[in-house]
Short mmCIF file of C-alpha atoms in Angstrom, two decimals:
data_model
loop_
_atom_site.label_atom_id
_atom_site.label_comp_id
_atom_site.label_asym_id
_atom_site.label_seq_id
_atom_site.Cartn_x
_atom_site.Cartn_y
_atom_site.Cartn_z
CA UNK B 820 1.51 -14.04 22.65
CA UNK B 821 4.82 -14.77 23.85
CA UNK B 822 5.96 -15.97 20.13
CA UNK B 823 3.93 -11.94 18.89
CA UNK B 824 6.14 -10.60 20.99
CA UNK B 825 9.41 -12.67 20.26
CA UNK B 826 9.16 -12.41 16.54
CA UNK B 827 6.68 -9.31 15.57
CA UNK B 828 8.11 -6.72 18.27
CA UNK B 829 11.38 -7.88 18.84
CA UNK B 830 12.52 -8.25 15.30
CA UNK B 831 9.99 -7.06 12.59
CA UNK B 832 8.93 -3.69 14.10
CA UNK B 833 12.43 -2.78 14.39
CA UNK B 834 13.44 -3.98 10.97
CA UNK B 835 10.56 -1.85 9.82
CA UNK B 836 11.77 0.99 11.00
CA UNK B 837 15.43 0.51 10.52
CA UNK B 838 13.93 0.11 6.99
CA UNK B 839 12.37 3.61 7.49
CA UNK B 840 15.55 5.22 8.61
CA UNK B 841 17.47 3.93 5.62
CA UNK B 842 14.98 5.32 3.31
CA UNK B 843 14.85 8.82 5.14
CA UNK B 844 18.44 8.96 4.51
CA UNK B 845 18.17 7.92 1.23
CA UNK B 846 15.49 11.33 1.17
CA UNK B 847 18.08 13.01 2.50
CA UNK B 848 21.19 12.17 -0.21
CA UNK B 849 19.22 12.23 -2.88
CA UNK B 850 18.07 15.84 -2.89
CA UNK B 851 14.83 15.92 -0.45
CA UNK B 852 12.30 13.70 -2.84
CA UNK B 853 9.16 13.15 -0.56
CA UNK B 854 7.30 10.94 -2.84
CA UNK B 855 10.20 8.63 -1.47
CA UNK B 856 7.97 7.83 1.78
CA UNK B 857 5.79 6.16 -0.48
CA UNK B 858 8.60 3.66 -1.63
CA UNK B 859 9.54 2.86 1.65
CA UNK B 860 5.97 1.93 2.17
CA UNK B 861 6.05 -0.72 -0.15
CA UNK B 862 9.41 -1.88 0.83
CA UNK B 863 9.21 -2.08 4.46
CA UNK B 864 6.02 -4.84 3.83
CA UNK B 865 8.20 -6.89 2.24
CA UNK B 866 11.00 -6.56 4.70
CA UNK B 867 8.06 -7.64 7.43
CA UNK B 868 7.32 -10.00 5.58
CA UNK B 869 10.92 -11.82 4.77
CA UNK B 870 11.29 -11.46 8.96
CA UNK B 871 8.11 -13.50 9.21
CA UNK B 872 9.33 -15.82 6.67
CA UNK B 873 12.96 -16.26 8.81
CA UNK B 874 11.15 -17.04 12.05
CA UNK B 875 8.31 -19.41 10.34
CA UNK B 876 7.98 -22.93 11.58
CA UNK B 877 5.33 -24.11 8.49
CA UNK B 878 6.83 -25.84 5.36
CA UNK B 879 9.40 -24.32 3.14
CA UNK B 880 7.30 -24.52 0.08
CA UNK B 881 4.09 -23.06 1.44
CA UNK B 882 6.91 -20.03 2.57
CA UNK B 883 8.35 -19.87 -0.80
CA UNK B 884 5.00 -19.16 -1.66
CA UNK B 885 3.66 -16.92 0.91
CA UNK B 886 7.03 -14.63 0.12
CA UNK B 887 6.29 -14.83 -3.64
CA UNK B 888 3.34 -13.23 -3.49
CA UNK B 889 4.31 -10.42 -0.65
CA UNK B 890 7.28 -9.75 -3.08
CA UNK B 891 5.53 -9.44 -5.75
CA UNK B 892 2.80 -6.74 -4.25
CA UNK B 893 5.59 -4.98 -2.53
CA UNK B 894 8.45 -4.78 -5.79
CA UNK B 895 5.58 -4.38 -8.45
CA UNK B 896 3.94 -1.28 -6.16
CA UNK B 897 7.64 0.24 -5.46
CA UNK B 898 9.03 -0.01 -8.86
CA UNK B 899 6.43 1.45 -10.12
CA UNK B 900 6.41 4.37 -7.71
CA UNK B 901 10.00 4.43 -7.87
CA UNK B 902 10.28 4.96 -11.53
CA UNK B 903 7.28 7.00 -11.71
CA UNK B 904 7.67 9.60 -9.19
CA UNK B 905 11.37 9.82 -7.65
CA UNK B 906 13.34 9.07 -10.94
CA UNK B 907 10.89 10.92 -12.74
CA UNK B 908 10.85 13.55 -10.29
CA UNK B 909 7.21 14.16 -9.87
CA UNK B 910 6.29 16.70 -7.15
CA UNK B 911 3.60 15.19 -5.46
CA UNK B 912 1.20 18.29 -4.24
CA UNK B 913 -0.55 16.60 -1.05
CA UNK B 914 3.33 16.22 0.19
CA UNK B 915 3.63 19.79 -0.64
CA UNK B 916 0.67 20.89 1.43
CA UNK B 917 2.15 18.98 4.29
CA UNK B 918 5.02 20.04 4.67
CA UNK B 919 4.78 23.68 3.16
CA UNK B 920 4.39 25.32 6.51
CA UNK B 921 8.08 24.41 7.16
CA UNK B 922 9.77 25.25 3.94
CA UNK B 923 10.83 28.10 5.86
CA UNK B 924 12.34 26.29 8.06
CA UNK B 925 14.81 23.71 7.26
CA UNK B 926 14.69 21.14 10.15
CA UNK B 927 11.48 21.63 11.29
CA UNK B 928 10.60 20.08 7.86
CA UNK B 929 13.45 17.65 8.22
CA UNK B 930 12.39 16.68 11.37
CA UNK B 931 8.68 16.41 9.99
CA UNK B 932 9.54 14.45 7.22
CA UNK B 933 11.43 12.24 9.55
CA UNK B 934 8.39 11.93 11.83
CA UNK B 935 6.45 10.65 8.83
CA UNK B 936 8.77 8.29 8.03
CA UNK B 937 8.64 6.75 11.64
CA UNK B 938 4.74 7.19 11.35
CA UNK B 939 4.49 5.75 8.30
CA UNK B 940 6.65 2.36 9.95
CA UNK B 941 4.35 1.88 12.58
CA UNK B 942 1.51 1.90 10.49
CA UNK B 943 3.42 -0.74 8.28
CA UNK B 944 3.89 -2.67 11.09
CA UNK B 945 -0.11 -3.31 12.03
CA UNK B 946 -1.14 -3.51 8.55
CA UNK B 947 1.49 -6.41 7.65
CA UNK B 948 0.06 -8.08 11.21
CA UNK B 949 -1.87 -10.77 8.55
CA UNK B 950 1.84 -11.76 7.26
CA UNK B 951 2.87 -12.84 10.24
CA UNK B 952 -0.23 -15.19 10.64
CA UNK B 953 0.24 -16.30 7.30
CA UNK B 954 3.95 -17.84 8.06
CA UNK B 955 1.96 -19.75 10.57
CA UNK B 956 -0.80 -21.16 8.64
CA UNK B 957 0.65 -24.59 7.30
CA UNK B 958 -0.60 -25.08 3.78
CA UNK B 959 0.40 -28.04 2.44
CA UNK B 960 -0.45 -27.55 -0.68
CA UNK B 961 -1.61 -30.89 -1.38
CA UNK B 962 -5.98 -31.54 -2.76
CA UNK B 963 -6.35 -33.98 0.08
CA UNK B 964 -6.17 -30.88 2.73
CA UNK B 965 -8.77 -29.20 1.24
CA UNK B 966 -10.96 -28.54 4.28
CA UNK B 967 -12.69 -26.16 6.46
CA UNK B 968 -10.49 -22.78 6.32
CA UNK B 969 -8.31 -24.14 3.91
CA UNK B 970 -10.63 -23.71 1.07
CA UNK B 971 -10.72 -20.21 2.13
CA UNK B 972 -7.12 -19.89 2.94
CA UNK B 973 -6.42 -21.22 -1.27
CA UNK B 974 -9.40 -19.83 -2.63
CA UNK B 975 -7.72 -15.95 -0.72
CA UNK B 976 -4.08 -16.71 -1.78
CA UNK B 977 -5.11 -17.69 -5.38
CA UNK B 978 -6.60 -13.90 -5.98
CA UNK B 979 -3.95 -12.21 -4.98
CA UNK B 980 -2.00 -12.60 -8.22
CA UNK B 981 -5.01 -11.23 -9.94
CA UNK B 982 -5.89 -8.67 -7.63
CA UNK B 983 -2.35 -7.42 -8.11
CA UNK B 984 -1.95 -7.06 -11.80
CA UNK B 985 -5.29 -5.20 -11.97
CA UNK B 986 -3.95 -3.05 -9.18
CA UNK B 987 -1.25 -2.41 -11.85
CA UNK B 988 -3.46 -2.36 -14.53
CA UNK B 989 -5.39 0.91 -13.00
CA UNK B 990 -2.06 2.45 -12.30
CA UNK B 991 -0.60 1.87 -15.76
CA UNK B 992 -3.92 3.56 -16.85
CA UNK B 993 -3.62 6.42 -15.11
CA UNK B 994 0.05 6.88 -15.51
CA UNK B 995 -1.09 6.82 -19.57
CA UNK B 996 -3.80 9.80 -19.20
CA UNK B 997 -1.12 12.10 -17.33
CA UNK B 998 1.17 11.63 -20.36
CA UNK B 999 -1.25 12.38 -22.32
CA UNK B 1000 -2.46 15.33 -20.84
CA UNK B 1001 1.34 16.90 -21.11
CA UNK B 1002 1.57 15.81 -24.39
CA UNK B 1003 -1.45 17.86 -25.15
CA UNK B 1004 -3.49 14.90 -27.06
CA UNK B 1005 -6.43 15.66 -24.17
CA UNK B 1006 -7.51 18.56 -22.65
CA UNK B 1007 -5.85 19.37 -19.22
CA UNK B 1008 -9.62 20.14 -17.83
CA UNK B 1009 -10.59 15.89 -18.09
CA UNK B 1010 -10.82 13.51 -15.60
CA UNK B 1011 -9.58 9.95 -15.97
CA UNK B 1012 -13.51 7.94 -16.72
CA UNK B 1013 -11.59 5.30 -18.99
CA UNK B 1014 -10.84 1.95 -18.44
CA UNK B 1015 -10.78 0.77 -14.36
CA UNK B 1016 -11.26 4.12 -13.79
CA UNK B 1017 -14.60 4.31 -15.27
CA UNK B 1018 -16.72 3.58 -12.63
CA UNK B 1019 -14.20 4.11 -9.89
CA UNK B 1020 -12.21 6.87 -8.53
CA UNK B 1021 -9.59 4.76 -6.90
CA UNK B 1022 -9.55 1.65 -7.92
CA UNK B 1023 -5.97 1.14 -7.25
CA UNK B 1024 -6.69 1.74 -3.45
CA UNK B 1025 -9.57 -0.80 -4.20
CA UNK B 1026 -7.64 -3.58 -5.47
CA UNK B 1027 -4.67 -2.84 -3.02
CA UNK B 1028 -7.81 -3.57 0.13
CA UNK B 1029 -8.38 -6.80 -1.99
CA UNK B 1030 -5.01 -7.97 -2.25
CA UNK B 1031 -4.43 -7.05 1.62
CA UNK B 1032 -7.97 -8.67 2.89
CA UNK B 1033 -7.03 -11.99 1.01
CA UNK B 1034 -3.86 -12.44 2.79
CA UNK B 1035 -5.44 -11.58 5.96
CA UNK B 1036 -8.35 -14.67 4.85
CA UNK B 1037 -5.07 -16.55 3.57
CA UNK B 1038 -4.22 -16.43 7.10
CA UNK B 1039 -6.57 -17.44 9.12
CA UNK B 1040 -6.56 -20.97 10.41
CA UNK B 1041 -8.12 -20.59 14.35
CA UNK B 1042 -9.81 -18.10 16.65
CA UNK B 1043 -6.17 -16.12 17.49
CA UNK B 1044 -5.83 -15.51 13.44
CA UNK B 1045 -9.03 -13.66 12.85
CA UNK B 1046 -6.46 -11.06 14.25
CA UNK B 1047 -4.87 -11.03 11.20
CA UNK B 1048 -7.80 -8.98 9.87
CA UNK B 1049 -6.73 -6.15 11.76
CA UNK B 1050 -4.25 -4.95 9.30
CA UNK B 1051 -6.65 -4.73 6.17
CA UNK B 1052 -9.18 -3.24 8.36
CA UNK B 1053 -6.76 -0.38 9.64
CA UNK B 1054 -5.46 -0.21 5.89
CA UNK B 1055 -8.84 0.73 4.77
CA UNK B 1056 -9.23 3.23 7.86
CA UNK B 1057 -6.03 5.11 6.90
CA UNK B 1058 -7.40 5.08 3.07
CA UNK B 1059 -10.89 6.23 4.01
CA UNK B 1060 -10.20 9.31 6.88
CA UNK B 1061 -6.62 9.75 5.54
CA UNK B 1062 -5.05 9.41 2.51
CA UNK B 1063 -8.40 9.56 0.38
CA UNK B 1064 -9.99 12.93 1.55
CA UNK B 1065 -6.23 14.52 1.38
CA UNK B 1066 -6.69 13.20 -2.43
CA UNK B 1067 -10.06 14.24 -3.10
CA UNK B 1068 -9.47 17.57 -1.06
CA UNK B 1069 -7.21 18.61 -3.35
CA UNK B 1070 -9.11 17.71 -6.39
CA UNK B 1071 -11.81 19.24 -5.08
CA UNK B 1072 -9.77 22.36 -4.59
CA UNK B 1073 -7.92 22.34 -8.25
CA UNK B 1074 -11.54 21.02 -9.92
CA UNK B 1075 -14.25 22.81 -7.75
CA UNK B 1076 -17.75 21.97 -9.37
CA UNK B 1077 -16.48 19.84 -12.14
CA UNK B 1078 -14.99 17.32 -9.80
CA UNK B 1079 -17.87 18.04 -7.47
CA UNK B 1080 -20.29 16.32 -10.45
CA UNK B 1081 -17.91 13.56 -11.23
CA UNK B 1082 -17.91 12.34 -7.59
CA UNK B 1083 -21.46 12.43 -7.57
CA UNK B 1084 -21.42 9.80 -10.70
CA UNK B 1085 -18.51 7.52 -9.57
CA UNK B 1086 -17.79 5.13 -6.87
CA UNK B 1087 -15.27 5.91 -4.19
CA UNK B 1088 -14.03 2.68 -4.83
CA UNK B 1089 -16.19 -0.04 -6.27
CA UNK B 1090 -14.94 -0.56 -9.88
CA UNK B 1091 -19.04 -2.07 -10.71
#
């Protein structure tokens, strides 16, 4: 407990949001972007997690690794938001429903959009509670540890690569069928059925639980680090009463019946 609070409150949770703050004023200089908060997301797991890797006793090559892979789920998921909503400058309509109540008033929304921010960082900081048990766990890396919870510890890690580029993979797909649709090659009326998205109305969010439960199970190693399956758990909470009905409400609203019958034929997130 004494190392949680030494390393995890001390120093990550106010990287975090220091991390937060930069990125708000970031939002601020370069002309009020919302979809911004979304970057910062992305980028303030990875700033956990290079904290965790500063302060972790374990081997430097299973940290190498352990960074790798939180790098690579945090730049691949903010590029891609990056390029595809702030430099592209796509308004992002749930933001809009947020916040319109204060476009009247300048810093009320300021001030909301800076509450968000700091919201946002907390929640960053208890779902990125499995990196810091995972810059404890000391993988060796070597076939003659293979025991116990380090099967599951490899056998977790080893999907997250995967788990990631299809992650991608359903963005990428989606990012496609909105071109298309402003190019005109597809009706504006469709709904994306193709590909990942076939089966599955967010697969993205499904992948993104898969990648976040495996380094939870990546982490565990004794009774203290089933705690690590907090953050995945609270991920999928903020998904399922948050971030997904806001989604869906909105659909709901621009689609009415017609989205009403495709929900009724998809998964909310299962891509099978």
């Amino acid at each position: 407990m004494i190392y949680f609070v030494q390393v995890a409150l001390i120093w990550a949770l106010p990287a975090i949001l220091i991390n937060k703050l930069i990125f708000y004023l970031v939002y601020k200089i370069g002309g009020n972007h919302e979809c911004i908060v979304d970057v910062a997301y992305s980028i303030s797991h990875l700033v956990a997690g290079v904290v965790y890797f500063i302060f972790s006793p374990i081997s430097t090559p299973a940290k190498i690794i352990n960074l790798f892979l939180v790098a690579f789920w945090s730049l691949r998921l903010g590029g891609f938001l990056c390029v595809t909503r702030v430099i592209a400058g796509f308004k992002d309509e749930r933001y809009d429903n947020i916040f319109s109540e204060y476009n009247a008033d300048k810093f009320k929304k300021d001030l909301m959009v800076f509450v968000q921010f700091m919201f946002q960082g907390l929640i960053v900081f208890v779902t990125s509670i499995p990196l810091y048990f995972l810059f404890l766990n000391d993988l060796t890396w070597k076939p003659d540890n293979f025991n116990g919870l380090n099967v599951m510890n490899y056998i977790a890690l080893s999907i997250i690569p995967f788990s990631i580029c299809l992650e991608a993979t359903a963005d990428v797909q989606l990012e496609r069928f909105k071109k298309q649709k402003q190019q005109g090659l597809i009706s504006r009326e469709e709904l994306m059925e193709t590909g990942l998205w076939r089966k599955s109305r967010h697969p993205n969010l499904f992948f993104d639980l898969v990648t976040w439960f495996c380094f939870a199970l990546g982490a565990i190693c004794d009774p203290i680090s089933v705690c690590a399956l907090i953050g995945p758990i609270v991920l999928f909470c903020v998904m399922e009463f948050l971030t997904t009905p806001l989604t869906e409400a909105h659909m709901k609203k621009k689609r009415g019946d017609v989205y009403q019958q495709y929900v009724s034929r998809t998964n909310k997130y299962l891509v099978m």
